[in-house]
CSV table of C-alpha atoms in Angstrom, one decimal:
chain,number,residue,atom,x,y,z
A,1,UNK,CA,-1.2,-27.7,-26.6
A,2,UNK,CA,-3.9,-28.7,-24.3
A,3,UNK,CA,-7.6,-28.4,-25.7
A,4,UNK,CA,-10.0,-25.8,-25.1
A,5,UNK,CA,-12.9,-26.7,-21.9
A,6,UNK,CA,-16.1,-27.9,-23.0
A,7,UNK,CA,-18.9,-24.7,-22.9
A,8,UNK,CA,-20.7,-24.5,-19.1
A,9,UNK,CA,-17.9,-26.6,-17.7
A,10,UNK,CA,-15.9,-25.5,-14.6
A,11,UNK,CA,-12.2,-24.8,-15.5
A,12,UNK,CA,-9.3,-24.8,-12.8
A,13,UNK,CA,-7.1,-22.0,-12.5
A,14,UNK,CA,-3.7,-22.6,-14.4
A,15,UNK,CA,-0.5,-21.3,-12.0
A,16,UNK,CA,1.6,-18.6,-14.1
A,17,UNK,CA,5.6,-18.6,-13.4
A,18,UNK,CA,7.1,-16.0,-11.8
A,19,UNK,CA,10.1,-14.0,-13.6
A,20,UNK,CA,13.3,-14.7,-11.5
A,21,UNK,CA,11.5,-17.8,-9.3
A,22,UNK,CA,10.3,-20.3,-11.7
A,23,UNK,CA,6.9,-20.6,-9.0
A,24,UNK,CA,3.8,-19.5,-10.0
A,25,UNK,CA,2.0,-16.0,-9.8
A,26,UNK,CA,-1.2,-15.6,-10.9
A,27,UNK,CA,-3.6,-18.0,-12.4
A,28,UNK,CA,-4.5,-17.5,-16.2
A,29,UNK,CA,-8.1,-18.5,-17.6
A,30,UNK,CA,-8.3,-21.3,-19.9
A,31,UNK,CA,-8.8,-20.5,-23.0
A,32,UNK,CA,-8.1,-16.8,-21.6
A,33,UNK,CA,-4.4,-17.8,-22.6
A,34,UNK,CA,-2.1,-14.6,-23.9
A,35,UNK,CA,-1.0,-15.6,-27.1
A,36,UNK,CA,2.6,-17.6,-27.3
A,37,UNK,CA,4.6,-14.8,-27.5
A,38,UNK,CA,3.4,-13.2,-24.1
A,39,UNK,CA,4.6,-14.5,-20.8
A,40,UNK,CA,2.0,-16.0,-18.9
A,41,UNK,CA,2.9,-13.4,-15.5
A,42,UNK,CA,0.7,-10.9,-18.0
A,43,UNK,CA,-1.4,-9.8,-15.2
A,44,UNK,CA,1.2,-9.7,-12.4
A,45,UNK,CA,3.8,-8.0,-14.5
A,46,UNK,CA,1.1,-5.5,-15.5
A,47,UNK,CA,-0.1,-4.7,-12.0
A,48,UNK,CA,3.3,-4.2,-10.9
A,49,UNK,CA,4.5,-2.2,-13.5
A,50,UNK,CA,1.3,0.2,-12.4
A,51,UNK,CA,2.2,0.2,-9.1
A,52,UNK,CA,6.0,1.2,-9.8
A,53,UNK,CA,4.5,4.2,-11.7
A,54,UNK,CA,2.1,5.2,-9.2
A,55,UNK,CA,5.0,5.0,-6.8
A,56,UNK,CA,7.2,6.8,-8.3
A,57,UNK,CA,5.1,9.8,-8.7
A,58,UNK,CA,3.6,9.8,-5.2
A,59,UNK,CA,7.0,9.6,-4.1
A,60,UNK,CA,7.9,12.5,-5.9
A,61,UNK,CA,4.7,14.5,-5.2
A,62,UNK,CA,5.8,13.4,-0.9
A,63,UNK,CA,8.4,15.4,-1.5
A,64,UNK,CA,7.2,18.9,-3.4
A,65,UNK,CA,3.7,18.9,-3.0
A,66,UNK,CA,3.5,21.0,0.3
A,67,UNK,CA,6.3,23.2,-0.8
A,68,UNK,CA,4.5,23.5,-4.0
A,69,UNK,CA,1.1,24.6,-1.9
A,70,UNK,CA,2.4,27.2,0.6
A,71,UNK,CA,4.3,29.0,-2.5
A,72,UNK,CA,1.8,29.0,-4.2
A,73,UNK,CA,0.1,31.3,-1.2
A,74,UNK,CA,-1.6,28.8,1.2
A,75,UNK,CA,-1.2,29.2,4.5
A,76,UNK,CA,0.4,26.2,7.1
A,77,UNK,CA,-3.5,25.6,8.1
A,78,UNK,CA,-4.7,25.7,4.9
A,79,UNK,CA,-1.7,23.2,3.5
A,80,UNK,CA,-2.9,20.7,6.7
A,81,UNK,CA,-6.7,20.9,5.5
A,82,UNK,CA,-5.6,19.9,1.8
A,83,UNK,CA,-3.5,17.0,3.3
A,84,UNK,CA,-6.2,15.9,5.6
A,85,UNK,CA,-9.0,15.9,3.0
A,86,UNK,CA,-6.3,13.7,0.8
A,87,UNK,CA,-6.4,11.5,3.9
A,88,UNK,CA,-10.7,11.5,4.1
A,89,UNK,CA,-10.8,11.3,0.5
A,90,UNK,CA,-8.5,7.8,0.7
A,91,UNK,CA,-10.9,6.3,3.2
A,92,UNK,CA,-14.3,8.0,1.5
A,93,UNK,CA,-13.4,6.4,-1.8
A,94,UNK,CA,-12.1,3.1,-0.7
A,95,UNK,CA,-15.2,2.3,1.0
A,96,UNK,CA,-17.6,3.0,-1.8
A,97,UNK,CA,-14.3,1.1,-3.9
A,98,UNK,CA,-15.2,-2.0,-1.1
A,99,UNK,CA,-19.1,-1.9,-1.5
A,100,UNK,CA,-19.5,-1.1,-5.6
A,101,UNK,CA,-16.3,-2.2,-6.9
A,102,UNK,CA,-17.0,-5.5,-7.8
A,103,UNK,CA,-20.1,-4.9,-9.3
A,104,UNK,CA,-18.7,-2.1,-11.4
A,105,UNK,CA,-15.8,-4.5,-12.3
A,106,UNK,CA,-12.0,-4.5,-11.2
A,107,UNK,CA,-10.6,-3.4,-14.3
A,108,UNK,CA,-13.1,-0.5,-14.9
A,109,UNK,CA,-13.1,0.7,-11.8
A,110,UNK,CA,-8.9,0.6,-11.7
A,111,UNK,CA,-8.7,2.5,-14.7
A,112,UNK,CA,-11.3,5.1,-13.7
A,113,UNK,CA,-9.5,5.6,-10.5
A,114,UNK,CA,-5.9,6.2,-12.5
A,115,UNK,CA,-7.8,8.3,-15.1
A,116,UNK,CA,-8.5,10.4,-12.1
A,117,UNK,CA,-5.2,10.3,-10.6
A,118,UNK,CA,-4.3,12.2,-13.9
A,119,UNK,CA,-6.7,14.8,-13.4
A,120,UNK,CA,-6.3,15.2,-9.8
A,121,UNK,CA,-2.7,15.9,-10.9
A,122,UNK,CA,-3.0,18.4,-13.3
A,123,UNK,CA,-5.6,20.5,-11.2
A,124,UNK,CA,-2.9,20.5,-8.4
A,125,UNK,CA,-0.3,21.4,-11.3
A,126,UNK,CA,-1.9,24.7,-11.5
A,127,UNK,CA,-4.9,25.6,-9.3
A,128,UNK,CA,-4.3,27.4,-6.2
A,129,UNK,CA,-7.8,28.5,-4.9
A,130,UNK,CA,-8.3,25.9,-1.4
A,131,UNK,CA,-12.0,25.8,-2.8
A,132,UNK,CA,-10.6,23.7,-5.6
A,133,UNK,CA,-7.8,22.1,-4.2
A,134,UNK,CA,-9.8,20.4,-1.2
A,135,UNK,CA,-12.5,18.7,-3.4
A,136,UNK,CA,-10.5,17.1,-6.0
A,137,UNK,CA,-8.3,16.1,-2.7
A,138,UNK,CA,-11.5,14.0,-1.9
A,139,UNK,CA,-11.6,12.0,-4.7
A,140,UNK,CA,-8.6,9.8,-3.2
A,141,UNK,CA,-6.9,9.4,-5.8
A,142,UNK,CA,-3.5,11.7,-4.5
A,143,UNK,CA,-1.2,10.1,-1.5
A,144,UNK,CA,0.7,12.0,1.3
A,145,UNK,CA,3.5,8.9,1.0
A,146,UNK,CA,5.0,6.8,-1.4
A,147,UNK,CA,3.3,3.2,-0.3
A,148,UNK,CA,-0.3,4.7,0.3
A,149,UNK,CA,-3.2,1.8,0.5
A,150,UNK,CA,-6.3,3.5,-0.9
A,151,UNK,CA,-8.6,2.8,-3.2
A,152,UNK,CA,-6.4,2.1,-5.9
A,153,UNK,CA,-4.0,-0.4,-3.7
A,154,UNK,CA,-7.3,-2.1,-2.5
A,155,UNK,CA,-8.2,-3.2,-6.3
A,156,UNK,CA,-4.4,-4.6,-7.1
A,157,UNK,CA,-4.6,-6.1,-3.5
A,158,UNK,CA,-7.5,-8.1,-4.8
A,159,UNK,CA,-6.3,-8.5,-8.4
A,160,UNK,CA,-3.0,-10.3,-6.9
A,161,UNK,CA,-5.1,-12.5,-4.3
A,162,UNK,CA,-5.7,-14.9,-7.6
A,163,UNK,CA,-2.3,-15.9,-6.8
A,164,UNK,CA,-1.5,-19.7,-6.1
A,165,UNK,CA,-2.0,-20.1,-2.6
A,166,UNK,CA,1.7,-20.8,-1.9
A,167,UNK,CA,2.9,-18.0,-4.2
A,168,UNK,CA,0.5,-15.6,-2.4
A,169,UNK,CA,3.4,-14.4,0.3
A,170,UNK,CA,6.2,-13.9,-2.2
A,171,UNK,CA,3.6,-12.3,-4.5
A,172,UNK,CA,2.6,-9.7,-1.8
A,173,UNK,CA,6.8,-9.2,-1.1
A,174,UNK,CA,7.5,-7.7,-4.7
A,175,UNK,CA,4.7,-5.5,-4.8
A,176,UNK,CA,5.8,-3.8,-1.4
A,177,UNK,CA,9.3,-3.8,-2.7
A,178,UNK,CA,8.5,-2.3,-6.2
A,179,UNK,CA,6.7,0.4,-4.4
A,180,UNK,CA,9.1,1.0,-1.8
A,181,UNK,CA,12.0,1.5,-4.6
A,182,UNK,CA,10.0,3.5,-6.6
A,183,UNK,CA,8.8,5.7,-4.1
A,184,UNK,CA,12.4,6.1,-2.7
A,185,UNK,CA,13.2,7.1,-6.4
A,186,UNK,CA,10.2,9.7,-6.9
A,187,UNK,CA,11.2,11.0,-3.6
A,188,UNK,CA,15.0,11.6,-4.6
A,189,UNK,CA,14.1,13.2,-7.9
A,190,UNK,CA,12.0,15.8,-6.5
A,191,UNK,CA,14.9,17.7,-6.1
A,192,UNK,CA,15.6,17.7,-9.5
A,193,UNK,CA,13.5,20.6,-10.1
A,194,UNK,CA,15.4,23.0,-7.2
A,195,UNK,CA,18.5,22.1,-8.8
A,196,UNK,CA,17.7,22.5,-12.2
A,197,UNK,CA,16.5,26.2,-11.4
A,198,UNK,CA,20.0,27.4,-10.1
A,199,UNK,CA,21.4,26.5,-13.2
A,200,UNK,CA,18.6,27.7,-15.1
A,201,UNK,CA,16.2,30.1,-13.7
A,202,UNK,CA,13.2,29.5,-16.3
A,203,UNK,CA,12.9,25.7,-15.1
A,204,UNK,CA,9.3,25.3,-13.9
A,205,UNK,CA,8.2,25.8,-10.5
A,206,UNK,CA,7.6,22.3,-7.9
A,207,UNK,CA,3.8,22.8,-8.8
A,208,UNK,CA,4.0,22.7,-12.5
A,209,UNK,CA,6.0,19.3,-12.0
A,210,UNK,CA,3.2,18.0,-10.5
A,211,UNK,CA,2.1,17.3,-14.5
A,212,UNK,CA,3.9,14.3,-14.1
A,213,UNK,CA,0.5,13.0,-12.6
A,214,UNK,CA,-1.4,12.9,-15.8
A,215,UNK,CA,1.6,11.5,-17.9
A,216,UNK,CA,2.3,8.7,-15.0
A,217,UNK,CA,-1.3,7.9,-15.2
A,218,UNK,CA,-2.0,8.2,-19.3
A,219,UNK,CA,0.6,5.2,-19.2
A,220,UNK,CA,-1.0,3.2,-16.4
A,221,UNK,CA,-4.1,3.4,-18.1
A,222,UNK,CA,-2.9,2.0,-21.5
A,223,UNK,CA,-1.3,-0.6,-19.1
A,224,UNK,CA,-4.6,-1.5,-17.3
A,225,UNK,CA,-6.5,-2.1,-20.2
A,226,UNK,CA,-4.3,-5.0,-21.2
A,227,UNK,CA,-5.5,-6.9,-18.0
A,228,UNK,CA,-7.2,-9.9,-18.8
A,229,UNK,CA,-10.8,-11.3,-17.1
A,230,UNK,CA,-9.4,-13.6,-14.6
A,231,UNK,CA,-8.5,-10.8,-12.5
A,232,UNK,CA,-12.1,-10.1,-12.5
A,233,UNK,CA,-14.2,-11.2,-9.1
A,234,UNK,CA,-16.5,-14.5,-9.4
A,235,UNK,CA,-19.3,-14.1,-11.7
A,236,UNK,CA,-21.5,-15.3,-8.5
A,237,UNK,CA,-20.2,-11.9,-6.4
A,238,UNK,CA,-23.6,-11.5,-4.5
A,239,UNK,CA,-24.9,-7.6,-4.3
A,240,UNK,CA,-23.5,-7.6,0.0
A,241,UNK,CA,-19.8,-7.0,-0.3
A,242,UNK,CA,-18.8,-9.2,2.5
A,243,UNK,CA,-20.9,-12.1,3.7
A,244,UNK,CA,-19.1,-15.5,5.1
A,245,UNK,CA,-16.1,-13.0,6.3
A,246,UNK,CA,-17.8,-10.2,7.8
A,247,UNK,CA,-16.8,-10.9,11.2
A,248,UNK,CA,-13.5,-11.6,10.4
A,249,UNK,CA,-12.7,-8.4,8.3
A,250,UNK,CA,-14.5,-6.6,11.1
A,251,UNK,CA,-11.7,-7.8,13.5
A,252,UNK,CA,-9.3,-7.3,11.2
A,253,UNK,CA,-10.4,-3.8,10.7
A,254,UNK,CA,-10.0,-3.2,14.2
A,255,UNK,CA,-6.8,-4.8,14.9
A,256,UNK,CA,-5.4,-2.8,12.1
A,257,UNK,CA,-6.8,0.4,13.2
A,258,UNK,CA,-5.0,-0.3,16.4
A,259,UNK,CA,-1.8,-1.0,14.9
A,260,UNK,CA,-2.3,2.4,12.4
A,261,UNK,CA,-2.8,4.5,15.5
A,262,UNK,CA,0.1,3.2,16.9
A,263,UNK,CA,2.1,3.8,14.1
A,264,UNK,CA,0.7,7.3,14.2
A,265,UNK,CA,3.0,8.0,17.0
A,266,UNK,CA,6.2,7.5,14.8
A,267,UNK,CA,5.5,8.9,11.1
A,268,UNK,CA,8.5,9.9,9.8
A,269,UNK,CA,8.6,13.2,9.6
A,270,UNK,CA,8.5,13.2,13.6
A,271,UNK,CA,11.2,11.0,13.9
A,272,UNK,CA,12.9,13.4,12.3
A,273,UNK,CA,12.0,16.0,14.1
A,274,UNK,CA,12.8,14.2,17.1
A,275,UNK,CA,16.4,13.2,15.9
A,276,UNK,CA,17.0,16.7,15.2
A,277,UNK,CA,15.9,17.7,18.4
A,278,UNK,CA,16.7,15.2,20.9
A,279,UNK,CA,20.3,14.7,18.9
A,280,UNK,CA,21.1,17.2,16.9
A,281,UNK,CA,21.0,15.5,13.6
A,282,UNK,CA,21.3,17.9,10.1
A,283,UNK,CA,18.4,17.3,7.8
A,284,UNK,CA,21.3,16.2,5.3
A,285,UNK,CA,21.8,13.3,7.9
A,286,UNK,CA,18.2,12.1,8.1
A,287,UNK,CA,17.4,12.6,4.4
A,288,UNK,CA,19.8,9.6,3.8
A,289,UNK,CA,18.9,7.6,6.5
A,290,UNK,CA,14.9,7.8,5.7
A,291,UNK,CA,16.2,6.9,1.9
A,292,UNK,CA,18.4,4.0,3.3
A,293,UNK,CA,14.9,3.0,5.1
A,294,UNK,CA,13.5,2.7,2.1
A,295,UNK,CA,15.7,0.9,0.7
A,296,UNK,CA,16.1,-1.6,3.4
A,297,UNK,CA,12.7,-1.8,3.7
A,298,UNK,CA,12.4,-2.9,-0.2
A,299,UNK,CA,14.6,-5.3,0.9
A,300,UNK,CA,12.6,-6.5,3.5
A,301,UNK,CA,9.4,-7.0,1.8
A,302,UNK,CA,11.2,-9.6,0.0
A,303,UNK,CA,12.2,-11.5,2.7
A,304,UNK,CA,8.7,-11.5,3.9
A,305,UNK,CA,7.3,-13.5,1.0
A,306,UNK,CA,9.7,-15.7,1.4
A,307,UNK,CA,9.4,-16.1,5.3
A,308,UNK,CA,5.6,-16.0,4.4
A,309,UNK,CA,6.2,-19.1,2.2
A,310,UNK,CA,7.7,-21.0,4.4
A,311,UNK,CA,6.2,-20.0,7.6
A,312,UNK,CA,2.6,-19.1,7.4
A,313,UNK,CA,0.9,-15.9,6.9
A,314,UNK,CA,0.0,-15.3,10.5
A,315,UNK,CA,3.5,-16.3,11.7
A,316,UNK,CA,5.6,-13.9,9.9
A,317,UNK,CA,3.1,-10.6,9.9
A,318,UNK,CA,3.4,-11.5,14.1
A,319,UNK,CA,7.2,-12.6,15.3
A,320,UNK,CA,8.8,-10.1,12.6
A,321,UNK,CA,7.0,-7.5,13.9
A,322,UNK,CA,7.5,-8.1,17.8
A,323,UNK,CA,11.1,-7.5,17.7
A,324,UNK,CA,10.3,-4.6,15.6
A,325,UNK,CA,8.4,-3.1,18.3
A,326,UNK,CA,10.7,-3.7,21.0
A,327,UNK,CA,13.9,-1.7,18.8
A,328,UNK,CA,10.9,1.3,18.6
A,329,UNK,CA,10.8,1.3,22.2
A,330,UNK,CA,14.8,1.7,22.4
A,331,UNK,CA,15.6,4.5,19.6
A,332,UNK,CA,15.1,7.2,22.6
A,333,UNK,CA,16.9,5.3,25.0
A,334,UNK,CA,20.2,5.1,23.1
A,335,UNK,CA,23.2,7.9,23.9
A,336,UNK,CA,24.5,9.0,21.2
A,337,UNK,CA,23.3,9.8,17.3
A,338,UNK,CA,24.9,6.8,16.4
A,339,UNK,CA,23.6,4.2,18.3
A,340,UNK,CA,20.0,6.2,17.7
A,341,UNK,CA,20.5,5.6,13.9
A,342,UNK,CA,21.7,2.6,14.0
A,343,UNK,CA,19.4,0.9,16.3
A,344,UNK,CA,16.3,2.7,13.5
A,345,UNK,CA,18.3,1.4,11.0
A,346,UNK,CA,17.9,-2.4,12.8
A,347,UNK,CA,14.0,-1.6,13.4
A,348,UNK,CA,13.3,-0.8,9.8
A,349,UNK,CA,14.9,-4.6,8.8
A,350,UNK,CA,11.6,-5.4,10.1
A,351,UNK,CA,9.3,-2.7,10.7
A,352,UNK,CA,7.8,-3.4,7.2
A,353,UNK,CA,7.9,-7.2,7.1
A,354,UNK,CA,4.7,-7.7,8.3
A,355,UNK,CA,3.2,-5.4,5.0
A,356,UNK,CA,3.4,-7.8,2.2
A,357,UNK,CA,2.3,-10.9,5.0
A,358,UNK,CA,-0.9,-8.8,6.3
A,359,UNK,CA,-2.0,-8.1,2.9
A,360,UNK,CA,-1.6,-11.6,1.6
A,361,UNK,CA,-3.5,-12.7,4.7
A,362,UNK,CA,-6.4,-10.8,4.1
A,363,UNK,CA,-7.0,-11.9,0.8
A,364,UNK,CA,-6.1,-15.5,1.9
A,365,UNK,CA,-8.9,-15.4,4.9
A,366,UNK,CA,-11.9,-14.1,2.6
A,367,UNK,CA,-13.6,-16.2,-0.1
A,368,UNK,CA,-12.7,-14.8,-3.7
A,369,UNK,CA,-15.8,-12.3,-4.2
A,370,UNK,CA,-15.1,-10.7,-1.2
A,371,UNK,CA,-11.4,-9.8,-1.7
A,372,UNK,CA,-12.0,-6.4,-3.1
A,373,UNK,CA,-14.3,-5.4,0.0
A,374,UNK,CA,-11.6,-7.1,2.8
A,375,UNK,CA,-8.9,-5.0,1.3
A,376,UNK,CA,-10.8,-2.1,1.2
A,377,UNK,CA,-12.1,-1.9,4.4
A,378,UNK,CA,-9.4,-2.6,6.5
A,379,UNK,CA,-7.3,-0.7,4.4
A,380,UNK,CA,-9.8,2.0,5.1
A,381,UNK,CA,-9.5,1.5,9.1
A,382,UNK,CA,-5.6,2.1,8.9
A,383,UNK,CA,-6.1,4.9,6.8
A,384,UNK,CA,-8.8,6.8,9.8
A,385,UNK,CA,-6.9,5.7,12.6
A,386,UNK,CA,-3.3,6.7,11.6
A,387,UNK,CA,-4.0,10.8,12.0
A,388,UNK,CA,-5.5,9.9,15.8
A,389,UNK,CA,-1.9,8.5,16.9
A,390,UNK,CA,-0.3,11.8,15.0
A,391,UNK,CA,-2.4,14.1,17.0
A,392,UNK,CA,-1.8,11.9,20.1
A,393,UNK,CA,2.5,12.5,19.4
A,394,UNK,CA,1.7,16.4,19.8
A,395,UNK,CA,-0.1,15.8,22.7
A,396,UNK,CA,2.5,13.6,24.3
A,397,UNK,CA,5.6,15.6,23.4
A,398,UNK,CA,3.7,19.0,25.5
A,399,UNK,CA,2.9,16.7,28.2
A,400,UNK,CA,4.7,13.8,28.9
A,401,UNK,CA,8.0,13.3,27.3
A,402,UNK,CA,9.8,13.5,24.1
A,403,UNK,CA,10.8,9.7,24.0
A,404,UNK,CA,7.1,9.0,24.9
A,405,UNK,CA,5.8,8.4,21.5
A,406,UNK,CA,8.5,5.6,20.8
A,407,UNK,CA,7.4,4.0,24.0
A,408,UNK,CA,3.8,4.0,23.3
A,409,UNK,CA,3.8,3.2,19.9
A,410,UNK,CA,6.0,0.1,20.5
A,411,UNK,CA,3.7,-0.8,23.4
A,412,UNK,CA,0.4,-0.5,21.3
A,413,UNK,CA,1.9,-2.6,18.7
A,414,UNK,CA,2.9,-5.1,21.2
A,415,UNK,CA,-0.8,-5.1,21.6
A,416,UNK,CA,-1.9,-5.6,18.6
A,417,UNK,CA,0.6,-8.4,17.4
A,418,UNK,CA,-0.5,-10.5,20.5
A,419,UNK,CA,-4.2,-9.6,19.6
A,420,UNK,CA,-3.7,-10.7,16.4
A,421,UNK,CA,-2.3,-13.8,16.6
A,422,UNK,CA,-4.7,-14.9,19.7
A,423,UNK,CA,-7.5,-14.0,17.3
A,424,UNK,CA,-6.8,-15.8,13.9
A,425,UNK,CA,-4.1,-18.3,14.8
A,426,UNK,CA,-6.6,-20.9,14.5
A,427,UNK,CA,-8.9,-19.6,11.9
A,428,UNK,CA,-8.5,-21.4,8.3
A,429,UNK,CA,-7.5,-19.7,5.3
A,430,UNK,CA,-9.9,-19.8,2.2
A,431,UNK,CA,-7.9,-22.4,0.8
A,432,UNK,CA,-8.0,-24.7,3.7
A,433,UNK,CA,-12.0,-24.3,3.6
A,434,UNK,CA,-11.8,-25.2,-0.7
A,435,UNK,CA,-13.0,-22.1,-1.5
A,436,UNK,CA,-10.2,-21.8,-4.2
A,437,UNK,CA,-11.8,-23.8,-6.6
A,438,UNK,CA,-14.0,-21.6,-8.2
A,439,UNK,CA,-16.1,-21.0,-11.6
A,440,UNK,CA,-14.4,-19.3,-14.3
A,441,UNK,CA,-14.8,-15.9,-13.7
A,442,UNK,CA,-17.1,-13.9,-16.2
A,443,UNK,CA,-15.6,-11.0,-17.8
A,444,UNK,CA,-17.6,-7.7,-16.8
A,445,UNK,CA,-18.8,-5.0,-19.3
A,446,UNK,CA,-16.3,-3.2,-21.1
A,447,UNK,CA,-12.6,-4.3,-22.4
């Protein structure tokens, strides 16, 4: 057993092994060492078992929660008001998340923001007033999909970037392809509670299932608090979120705004509007083929970390996505349901691939006291860009055509891809500059 660091001295970060890999995950403190009968992937395992949770129960809430509204005796404009102030709320709360949170402290301000997940939820479980419903939507805390990035993702995006540099890509993969799975499985067991009333008619309504946000987040809590200081910010985190990287996460911003707009065009529920339209398709069809997305799209993120690994960043978030693009621009083109579904099926193989890559990325570019602020800020610009390309579907399916959404959402993420890799191809990562080697951080207030 190695010995303990002389006080005031400057301690390297120790790599911790990944489950199934063998390669390293995030560092561990020393003399911030979980005991010999914990695994060293404490902090990773933790966050991801979190995130799996959260997942899970967004997926599930996907799924009921509008049902669960307009029975309850809100009207369609009303039900749209609730989800966009769940939308404003996610990029409200993730910038104040991006300016305070590291000053607050990570873990604090994580387990606030899952206490209030829980509360959120049960308010939801049974108020139905809109003068209720809409504030405790702006708290962003609820998710209108499965693999949201608010102000909770923005803290576990800059909780993993203490990964190993090398590990960072494959890192990013499993967290994408826990939440994918997971959220597939909320998604499928919302209609548990349909089912179980035919068989017996004093089974709870969809909205009083929506308890199963305090109970997801009493246990994500409990989890949280067993996160150790090293995934705590540098103790030298000046009071300006952002400094060296400002101009970079202003790009970045950008860039992803551009790319969020354009995958505005093409949210799922209008491609399967469109399907059923344009080809007929039963909502029996589509329901397996978004849940085989999901699947294959778990599937994908893995891939990524590895491609990541061995790649570059940069690389994989760009010439996975390009091809991605170009199958978007084809879906409408094909003749028959078939080929349509299989050629969607192809897209989302890649689609997602970039995810786990543009989130390792971000925190890769910025210096380690600013990961909290990158990842909320650009997560925040995805986040109020998405709805603009939404709106601009509508517009385009009165106007123009109802294959034009496809073709201008795979054009503005052609875009974006070349944009993106013009921009930063030649910009160093943190670790190329040294910033990795860094102070011990200092645990903040509170356990």
């Amino acid at each position: 057993m190695s010995a303990k660091p002389a006080p005031g001295a400057t301690v390297r970060l120790s790599p911790v092994s990944l489950p199934a890999e063998g390669a390293h995950a995030l560092p561990v403190v020393a003399g911030d060492r979980p005991g010999p009968d914990e695994p060293l992937e404490r902090d990773l395992r933790i966050v991801l078992a979190v995130q799996a949770l959260r997942a899970f129960a967004y997926g599930f809430a996907s799924v009921t929660l509008g049902v669960a509204l307009a029975r309850g005796g809100l009207s369609d404009l009303q039900v749209g008001s609730v989800f966009t102030a769940m939308l404003a709320g996610t990029a409200l709360i993730s910038i104040v998340v991006g300016v305070v949170g590291d000053r607050v402290g990570r873990r604090r301000a994580y387990r606030t923001l899952l206490l209030l997940m829980g509360i959120a939820g049960a308010v939801y479980a049974f108020a139905q007033a809109i003068v209720v419903l809409i504030p405790v939507a702006l708290l962003g805390v609820l998710s209108t999909d499965a693999n949201e990035s608010g102000p909770i993702t923005s803290l576990e995006q800059a909780m993993l970037g203490g990964a190993r540099p090398e590990m960072l890509a494959r890192v990013f993969g499993r967290y994408n392809a826990v939440a994918y799975l997971a959220g597939a499985a909320g998604a499928l067991a919302a209609g548990g509670p349909a089912l179980l009333r035919r068989l017996a008619p004093s089974t709870p309504t969809e909205q009083r299932w929506l308890l199963l946000f305090p109970v997801v987040a009493l246990l994500c809590v409990l989890l949280a608090r067993r996160l150790s200081a090293a995934v705590e910010a540098p103790s030298d985190t000046a009071r300006r979120p952002l400094e060296r990287s400002r101009a970079n996460v202003g790009k970045l911003s950008a860039l992803f705004g551009l790319d969020a707009f354009a995958g505005g065009f093409v949210v799922t529920t209008f491609v399967v509007y469109w399907f059923e339209t344009r080809l007929h398709a039963g909502v029996g069809t589509m329901s397996l083929v978004v849940f085989a997305g999901g699947l294959i799209q778990a599937g994908s993120a893995i891939a990524s970390g590895r491609l990541g690994t061995r790649f570059g960043l940069l690389n994989t978030m760009v010439f996975t996505h390009l091809p991605s693009d170009v199958l978007l621009i084809l879906v409408p083109l094909m003749p028959t349901l078939g080929w349509a579904i299989a050629i969607l099926l192809l897209r989302f193989t890649l689609s997602q691939m970039d995810v786990p890559a543009r989130q390792a990325f971000v925190v890769a570019l910025v210096d380690p006291k600013e990961r909290t602020a990158a990842a909320a800020f650009t997560n925040t610009a995805r986040y109020v860009a998405r709805p603009f390309g939404a709106a601009s579907a509508g517009a385009m399916l009165q106007s123009v055509a109802l294959a034009a959404p496809f073709v201008a959402a795979g054009a503005l993420k052609v875009v974006y891809d070349v944009a993106i890799y013009v921009t930063f191809r030649k910009v160093p990562l943190a670790e190329a500059r040294g910033d990795e080697e860094t102070p011990t951080p200092r645990p903040r207030p509170g356990p």
